CSV table of C-alpha atoms in Angstrom, one decimal:
chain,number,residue,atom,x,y,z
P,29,UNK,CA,103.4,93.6,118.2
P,30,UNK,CA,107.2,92.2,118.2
P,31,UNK,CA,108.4,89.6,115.9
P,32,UNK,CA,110.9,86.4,117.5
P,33,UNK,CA,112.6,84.1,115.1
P,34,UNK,CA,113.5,80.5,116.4
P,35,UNK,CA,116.8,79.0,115.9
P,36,UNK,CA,116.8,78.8,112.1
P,37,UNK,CA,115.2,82.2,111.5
P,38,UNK,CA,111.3,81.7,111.5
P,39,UNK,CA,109.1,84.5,111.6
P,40,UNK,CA,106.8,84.7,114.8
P,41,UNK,CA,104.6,87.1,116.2
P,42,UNK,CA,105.4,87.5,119.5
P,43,UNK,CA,105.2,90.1,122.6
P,44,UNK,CA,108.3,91.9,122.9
P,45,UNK,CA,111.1,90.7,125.3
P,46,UNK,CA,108.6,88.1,126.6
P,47,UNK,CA,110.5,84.5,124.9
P,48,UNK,CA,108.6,80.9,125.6
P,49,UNK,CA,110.8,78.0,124.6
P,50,UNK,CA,109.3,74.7,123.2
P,51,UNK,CA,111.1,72.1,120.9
P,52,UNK,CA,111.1,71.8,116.8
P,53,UNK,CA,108.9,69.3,115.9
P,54,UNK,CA,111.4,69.1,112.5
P,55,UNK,CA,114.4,68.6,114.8
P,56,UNK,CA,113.4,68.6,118.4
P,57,UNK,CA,115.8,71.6,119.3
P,58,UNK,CA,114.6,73.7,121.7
P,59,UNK,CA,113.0,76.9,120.1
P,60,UNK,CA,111.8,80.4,121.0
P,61,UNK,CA,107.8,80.6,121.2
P,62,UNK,CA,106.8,78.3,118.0
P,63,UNK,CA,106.3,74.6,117.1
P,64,UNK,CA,109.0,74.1,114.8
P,65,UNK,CA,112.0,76.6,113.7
P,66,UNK,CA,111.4,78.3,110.7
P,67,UNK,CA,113.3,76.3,107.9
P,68,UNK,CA,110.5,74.3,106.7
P,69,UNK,CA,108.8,77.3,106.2
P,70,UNK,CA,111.1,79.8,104.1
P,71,UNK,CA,113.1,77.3,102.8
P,72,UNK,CA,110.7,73.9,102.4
P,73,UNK,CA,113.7,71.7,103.7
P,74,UNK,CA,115.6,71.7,107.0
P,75,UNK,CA,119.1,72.6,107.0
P,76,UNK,CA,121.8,71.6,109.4
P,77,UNK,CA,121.7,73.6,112.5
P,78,UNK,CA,124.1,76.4,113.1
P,79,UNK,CA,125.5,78.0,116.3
P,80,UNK,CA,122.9,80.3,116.7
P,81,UNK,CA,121.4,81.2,120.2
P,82,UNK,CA,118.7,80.6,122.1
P,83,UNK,CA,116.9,83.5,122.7
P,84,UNK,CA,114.4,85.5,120.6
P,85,UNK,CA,115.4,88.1,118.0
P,86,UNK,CA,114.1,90.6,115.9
P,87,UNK,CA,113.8,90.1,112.7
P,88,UNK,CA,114.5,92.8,110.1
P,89,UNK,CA,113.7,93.5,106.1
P,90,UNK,CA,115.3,95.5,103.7
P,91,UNK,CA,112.6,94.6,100.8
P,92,UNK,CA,108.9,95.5,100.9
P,93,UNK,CA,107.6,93.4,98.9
P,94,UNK,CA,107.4,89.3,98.5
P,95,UNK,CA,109.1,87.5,95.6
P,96,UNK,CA,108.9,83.6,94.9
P,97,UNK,CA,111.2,82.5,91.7
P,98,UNK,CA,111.3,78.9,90.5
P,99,UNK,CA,113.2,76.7,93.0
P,100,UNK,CA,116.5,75.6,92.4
P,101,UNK,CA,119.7,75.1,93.6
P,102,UNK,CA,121.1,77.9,95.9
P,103,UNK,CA,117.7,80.1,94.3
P,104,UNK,CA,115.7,82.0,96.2
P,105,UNK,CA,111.8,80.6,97.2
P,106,UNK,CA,110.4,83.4,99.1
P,107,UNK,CA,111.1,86.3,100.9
P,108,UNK,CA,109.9,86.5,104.5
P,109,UNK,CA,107.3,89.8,105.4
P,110,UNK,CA,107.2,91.3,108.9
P,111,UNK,CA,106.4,94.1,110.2
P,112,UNK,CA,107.9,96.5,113.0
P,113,UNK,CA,107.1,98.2,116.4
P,114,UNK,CA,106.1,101.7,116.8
P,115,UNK,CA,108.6,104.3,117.7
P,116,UNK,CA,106.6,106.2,120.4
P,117,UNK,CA,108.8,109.3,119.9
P,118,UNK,CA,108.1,109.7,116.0
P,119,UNK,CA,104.0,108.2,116.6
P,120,UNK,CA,103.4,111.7,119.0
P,121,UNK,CA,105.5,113.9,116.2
P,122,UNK,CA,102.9,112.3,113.3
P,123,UNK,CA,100.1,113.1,115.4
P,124,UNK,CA,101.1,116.4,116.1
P,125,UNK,CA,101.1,116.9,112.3
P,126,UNK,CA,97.7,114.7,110.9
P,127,UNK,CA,95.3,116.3,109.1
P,128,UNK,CA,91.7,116.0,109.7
P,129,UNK,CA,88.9,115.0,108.0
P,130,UNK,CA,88.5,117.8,105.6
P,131,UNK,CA,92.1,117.6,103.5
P,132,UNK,CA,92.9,121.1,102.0
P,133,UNK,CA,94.7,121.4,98.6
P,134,UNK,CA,98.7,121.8,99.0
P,135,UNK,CA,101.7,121.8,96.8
P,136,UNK,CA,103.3,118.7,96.9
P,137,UNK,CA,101.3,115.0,98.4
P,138,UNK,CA,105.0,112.6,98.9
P,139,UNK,CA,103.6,109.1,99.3
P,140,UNK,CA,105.4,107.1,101.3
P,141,UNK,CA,107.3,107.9,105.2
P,142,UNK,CA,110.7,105.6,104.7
P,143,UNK,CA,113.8,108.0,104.8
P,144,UNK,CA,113.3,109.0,101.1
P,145,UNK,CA,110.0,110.3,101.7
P,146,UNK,CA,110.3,112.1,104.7
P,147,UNK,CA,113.6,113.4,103.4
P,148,UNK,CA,112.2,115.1,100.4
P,149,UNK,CA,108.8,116.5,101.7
P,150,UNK,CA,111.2,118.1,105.0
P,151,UNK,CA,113.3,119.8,101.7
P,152,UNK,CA,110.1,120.6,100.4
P,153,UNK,CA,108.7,122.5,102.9
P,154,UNK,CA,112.0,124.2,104.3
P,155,UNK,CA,111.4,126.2,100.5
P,156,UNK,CA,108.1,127.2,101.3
P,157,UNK,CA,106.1,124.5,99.9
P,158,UNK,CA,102.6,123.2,101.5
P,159,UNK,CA,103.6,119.4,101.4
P,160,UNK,CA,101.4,116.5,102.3
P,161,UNK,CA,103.2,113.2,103.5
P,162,UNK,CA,101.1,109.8,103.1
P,163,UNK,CA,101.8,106.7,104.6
P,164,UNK,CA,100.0,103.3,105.7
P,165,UNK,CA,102.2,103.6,109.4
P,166,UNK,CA,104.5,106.6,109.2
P,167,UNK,CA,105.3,105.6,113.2
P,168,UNK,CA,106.8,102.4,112.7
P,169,UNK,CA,110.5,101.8,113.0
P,170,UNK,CA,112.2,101.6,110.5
P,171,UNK,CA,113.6,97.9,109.9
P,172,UNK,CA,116.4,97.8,107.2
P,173,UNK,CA,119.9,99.2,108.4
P,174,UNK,CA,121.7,101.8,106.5
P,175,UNK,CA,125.4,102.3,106.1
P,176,UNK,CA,126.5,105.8,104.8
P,177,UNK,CA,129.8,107.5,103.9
P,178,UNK,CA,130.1,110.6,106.1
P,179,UNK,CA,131.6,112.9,103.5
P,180,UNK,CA,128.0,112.5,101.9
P,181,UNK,CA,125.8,112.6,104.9
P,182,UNK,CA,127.0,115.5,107.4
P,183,UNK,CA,127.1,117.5,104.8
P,184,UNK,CA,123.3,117.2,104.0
P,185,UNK,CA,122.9,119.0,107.9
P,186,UNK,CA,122.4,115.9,110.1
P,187,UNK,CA,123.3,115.7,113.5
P,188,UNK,CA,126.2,113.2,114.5
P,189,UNK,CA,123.6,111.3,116.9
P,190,UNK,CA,121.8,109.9,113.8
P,191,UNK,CA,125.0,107.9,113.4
P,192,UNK,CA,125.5,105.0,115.7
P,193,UNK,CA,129.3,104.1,114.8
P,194,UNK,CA,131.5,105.9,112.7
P,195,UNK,CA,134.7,104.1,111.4
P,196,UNK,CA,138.2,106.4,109.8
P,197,UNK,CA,138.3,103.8,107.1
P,198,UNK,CA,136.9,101.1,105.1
P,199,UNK,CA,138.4,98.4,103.6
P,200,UNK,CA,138.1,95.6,100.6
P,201,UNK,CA,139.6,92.4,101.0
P,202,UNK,CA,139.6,90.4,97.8
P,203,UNK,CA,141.3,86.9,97.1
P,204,UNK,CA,144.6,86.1,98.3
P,205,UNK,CA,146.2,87.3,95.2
P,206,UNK,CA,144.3,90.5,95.6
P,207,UNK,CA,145.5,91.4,99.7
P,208,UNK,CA,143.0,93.9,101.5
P,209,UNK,CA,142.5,97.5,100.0
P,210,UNK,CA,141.9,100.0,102.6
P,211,UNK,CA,140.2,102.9,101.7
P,212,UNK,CA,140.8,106.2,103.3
P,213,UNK,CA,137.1,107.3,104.0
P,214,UNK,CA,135.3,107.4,106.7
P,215,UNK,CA,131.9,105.4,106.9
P,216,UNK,CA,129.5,105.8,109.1
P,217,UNK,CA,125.8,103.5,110.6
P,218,UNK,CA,123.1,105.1,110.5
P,219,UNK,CA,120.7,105.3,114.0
P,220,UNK,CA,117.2,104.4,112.2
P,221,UNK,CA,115.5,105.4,115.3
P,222,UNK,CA,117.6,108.9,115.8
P,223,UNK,CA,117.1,109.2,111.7
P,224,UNK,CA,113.4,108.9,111.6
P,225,UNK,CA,112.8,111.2,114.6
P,226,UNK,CA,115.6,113.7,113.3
P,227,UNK,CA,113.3,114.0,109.9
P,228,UNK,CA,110.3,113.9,111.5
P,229,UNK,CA,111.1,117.4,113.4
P,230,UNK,CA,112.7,118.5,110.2
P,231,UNK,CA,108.8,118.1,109.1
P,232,UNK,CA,107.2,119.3,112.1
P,233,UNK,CA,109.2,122.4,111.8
P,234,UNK,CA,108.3,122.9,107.7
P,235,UNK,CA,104.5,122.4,108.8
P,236,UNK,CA,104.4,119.2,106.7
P,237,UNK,CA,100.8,117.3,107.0
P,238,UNK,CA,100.7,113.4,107.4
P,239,UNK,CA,97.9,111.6,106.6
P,240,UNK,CA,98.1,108.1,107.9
P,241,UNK,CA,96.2,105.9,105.8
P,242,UNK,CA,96.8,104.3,102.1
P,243,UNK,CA,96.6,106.0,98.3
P,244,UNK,CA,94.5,104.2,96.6
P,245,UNK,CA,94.4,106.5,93.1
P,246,UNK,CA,95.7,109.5,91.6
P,247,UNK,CA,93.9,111.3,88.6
P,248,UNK,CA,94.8,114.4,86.7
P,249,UNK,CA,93.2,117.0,85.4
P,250,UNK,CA,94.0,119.8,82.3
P,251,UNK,CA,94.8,122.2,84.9
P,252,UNK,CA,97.8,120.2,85.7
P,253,UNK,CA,96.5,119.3,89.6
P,254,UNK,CA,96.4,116.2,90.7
P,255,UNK,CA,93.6,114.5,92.4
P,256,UNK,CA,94.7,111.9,94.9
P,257,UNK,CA,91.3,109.5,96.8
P,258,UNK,CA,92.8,107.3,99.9
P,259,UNK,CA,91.7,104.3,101.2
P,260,UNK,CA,88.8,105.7,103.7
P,261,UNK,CA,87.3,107.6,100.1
P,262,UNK,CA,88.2,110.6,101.2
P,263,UNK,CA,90.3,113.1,98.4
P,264,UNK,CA,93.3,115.6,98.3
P,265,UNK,CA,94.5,117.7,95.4
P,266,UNK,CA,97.9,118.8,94.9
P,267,UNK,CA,99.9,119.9,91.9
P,268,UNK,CA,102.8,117.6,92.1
P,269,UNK,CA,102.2,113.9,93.4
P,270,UNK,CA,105.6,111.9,94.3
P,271,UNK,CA,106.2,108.5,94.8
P,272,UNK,CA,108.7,107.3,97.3
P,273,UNK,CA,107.4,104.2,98.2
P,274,UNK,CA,110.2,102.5,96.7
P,275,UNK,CA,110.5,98.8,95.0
P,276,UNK,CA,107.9,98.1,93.0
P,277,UNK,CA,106.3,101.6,92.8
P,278,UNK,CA,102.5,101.5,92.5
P,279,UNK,CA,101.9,105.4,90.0
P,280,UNK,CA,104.9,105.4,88.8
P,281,UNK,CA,105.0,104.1,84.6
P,282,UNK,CA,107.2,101.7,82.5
P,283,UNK,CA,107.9,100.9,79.7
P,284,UNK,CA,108.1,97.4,80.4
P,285,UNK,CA,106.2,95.6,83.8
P,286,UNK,CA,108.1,95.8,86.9
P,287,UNK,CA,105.9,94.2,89.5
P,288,UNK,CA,107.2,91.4,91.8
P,289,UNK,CA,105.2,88.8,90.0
P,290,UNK,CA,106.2,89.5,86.3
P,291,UNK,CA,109.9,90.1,87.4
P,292,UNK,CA,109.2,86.4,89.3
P,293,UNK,CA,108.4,85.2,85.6
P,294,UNK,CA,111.2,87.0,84.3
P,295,UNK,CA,113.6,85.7,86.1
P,296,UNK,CA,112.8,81.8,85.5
P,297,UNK,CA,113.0,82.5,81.7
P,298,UNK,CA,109.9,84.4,80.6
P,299,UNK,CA,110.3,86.0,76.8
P,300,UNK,CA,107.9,88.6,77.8
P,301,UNK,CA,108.0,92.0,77.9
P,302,UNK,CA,108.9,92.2,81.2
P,303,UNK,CA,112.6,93.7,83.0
P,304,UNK,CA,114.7,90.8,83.5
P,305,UNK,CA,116.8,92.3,86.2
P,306,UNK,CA,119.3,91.0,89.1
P,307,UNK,CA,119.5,91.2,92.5
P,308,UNK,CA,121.4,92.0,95.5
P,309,UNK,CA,120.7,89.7,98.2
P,310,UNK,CA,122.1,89.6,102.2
P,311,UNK,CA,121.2,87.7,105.1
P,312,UNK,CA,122.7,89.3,108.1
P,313,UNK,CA,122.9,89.1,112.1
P,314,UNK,CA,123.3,91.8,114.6
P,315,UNK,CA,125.6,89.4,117.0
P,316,UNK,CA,127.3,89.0,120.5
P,317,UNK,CA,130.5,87.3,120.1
P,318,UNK,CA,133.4,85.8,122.2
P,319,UNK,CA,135.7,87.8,120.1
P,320,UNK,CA,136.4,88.9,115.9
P,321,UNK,CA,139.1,89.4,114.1
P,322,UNK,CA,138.1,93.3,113.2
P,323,UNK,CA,139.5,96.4,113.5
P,324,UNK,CA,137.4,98.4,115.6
P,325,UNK,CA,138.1,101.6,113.8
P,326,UNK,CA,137.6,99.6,110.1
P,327,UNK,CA,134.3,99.2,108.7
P,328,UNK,CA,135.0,95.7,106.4
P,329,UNK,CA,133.0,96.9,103.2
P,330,UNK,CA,133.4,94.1,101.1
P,331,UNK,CA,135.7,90.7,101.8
P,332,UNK,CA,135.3,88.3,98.8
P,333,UNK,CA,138.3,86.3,100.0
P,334,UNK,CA,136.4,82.0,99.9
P,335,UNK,CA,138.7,80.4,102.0
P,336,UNK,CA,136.2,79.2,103.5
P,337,UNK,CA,134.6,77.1,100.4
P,338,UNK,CA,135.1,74.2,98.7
P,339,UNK,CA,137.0,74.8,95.0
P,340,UNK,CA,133.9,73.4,93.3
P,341,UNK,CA,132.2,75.9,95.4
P,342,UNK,CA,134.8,78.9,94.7
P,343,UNK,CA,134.9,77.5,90.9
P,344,UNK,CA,131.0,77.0,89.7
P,345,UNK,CA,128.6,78.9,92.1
P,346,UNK,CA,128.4,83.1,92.2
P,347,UNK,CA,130.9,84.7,95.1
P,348,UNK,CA,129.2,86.4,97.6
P,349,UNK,CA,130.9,88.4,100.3
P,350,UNK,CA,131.4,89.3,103.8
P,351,UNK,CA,130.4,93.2,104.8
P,352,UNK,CA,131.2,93.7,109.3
P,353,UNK,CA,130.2,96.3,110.9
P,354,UNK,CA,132.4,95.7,114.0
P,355,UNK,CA,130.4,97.7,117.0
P,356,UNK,CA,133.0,96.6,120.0
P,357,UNK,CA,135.0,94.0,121.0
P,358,UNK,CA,132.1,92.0,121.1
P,359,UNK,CA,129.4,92.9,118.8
P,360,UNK,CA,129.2,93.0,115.3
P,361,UNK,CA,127.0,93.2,112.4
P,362,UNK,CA,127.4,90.6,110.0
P,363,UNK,CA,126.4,90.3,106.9
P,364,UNK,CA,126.7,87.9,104.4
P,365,UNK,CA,125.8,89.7,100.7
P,366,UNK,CA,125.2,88.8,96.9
P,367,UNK,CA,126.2,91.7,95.4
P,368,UNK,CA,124.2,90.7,92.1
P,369,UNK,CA,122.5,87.4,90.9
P,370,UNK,CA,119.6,86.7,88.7
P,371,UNK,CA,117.6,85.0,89.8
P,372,UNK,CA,118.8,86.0,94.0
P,373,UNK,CA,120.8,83.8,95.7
P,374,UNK,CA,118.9,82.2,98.6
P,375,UNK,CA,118.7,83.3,101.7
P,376,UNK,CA,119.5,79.7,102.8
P,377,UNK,CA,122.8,79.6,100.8
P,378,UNK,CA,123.7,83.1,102.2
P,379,UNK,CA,123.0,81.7,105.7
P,380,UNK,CA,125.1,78.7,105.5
P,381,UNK,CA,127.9,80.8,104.1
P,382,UNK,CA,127.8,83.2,106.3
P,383,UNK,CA,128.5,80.8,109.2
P,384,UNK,CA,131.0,79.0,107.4
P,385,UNK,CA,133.0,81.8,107.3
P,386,UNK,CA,132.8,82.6,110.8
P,387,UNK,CA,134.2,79.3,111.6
P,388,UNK,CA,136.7,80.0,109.6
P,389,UNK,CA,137.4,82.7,110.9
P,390,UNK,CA,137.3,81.6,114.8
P,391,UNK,CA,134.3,83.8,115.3
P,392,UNK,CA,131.8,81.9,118.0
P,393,UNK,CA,128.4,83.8,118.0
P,394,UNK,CA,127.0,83.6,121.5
P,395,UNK,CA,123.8,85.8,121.2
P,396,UNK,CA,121.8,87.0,118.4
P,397,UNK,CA,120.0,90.5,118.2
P,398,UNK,CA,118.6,91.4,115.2
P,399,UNK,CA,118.6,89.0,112.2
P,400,UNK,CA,118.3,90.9,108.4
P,401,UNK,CA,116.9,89.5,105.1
P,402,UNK,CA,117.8,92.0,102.6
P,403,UNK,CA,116.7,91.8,98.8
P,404,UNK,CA,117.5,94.8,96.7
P,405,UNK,CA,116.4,95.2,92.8
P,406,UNK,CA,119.3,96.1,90.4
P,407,UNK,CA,119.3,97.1,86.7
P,408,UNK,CA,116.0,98.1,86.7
P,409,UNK,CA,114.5,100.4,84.0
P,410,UNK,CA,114.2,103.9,84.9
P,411,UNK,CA,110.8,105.6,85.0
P,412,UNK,CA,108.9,106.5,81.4
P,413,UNK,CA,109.2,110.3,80.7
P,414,UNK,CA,107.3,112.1,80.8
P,415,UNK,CA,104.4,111.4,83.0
P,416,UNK,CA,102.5,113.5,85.7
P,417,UNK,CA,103.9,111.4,89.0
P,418,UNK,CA,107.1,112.0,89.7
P,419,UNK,CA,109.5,109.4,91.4
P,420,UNK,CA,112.0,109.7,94.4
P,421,UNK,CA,114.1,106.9,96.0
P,422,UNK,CA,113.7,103.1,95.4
P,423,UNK,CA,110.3,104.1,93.0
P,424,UNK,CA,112.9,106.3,91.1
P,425,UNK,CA,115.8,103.1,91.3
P,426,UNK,CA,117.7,105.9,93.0
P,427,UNK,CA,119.7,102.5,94.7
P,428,UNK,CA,122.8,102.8,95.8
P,429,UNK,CA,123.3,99.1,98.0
């Protein structure tokens, strides 16, 4: 099952690379396999159209959960879910290491098969360790994209073909008065296909297990094991359970409630006990352009620069700013980020800044790819200590945006 979005950025199933085009019944523009665009549905209201193209694209998520806030102005309303295709390569590696029915005792169960996961039960079992790795569809690709600095990730062993660009430098362009910064470290994309299936041989190789199915419970006994049932009834026991399933974590403890809904109620003003915490939100587009303005060799980090705003704009709403991952001369990623808000800036707002700015700058888009929502938790609190499941990754708010 592929996903197409329509001109504004609607979700809809489709069959991948097969388009049908129809008209909006919101604006009578001609869209990609649906009725109307997609506005009306994330956003309740239509906004003015963009230069966006007409073909389907694929939509990608950086968040795994869905958050609705109270509606306001430039707020957030809710955060579109999809899910992704199968990477063939990495569904025969998973099968290759499935369990049966009959699950025998191990060392470590890692719930969850994102790149924390699989990253920590391949470490795991390269020191000896009998690890179990459980996740709802551990074959799917992997949606958000990942940008690295290269003196952190070659180091940790992996391959330069999990990297589909690498840039010498990076740069930081802040208001006029500020001029560009360029920094003299290299960054680097990461291949989430190349990534997935590197880690996934990293397991095959350390004789991890997968089970492909959900946790449903985890209960401990005085013999400090674990007891972990999965959604089909059947049980597991291990000694260490981990949760890497990321943001919000379902085992892992609190000291205050940090579920989607309560930080929801949080963030419109709720005295509760609850974490009252910001976010970092982006709304970004794999692109085809005529041209850009960037160096091919400079991976734009952050550009705050608002040239492109009004001064009320620039003088009473949050900055947000431009992060371009030039690819060639003409393709791009583009991304258009919040760096932290509470409650998130919409994706609407980011959207409508995002092609403002390319105007401004003389950037025409004339085919979109891949177009990401991204909506990353900051400042939460950390995990209670101590308690018996342990936390990696996004469950651990190990986030580093």
């Amino acid at each position: 099952m592929g996903f197409v979005v329509g001109l504004h950025g609607g979700v809809r199933q489709s069959t991948p690379g097969v388009a049908s085009t129809n008209r909006c019944s919101v604006c009578k523009r001609i869209v990609t396999k649906s009725r109307f665009c997609g506005d009306r549905d994330l956003l309740r209201k239509p906004q003015r159209h963009l230069s966006t193209p007409l073909r389907p694209v694929t939509v990608a998520t950086a968040a795994t959960f869905e958050l609705t806030v109270r509606e306001e102005k430039n707020h957030a309303v809710k955060f579109p879910v999809v899910e992704s295709p199968v990477n063939k390569k990495a569904l025969e590696l998973v099968r290759r290491m499935e369990t049966g029915i009959k699950k025998e005792a191990c060392d470590v169960i890692v719930i969850g098969t994102g790149p924390a996961g699989l990253a920590l039960a391949s470490q795991l079992s390269n020191r000896g360790l009998k690890v179990t790795c459980v996740g709802d569809n551990p074959s799917r690709r992997w949606i958000p994209n990942y940008g690295v600095w290269l003196d952190e990730f070659l180091p940790l062993g992996y391959p330069v073909s999990c990297l589909a660009k690498q840039w010498s430098t990076t740069s930081v362009s802040l208001e006029p008065e500020g001029g560009k910064k360029v920094l003299q470290r290299p960054y680097g994309r990461v291949d989430r296909q190349a990534l997935q299936e590197e880690l996934l041989e990293r397991c095959l190789r350390g004789g991890v297990k997968f089970v492909t199915g959900r946790a449903l419970s985890i209960s401990h006994d005085r013999d400090d094991s674990s007891l972990l049932t999965y959604g089909d009834g059947s049980e597991q026991r291990c000694r260490v359970a981990v949760d890497a399933t990321g943001h919000p974590s379902k085992f892992i403890e609190f000291a205050r409630d940090q579920t989607a809904l309560h930080l929801a109620d949080a963030a419109s003003g709720s005295t509760s006990a609850t974490r009252s915490q910001g976010y970092q939100a982006a709304y970004g587009i794999e692109a085809e352009v005529a041209g850009h303005p960037f160096d091919l060799d400079d991976m734009l980090l952050m550009d705050f620069r608002g040239d492109h705003l009004t001064p009320d704009e620039r003088a009473n709403e949050p900055p947000t700013f431009l992060y371009a991952m030039p690819m060639s001369k003409t393709r791009v990623f583009l991304e258009e980020t919040s760096l932290v808000a509470r409650p998130p800036l919409s994706f609407d707002l980011l959207k409508d800044r995002l092609y403002r700015r390319l105007q401004h700058l003389n950037v025409t888009v004339t085919a979109v790819e891949e177009v990401e929502y991204c909506l990353i938790p900051m400042g939460g609190d950390l995990p209670s200590m101590p308690q018996r499941v342990l936390a990696f990754g996004g469950a651990a708010r190990m986030v580093h945006p």
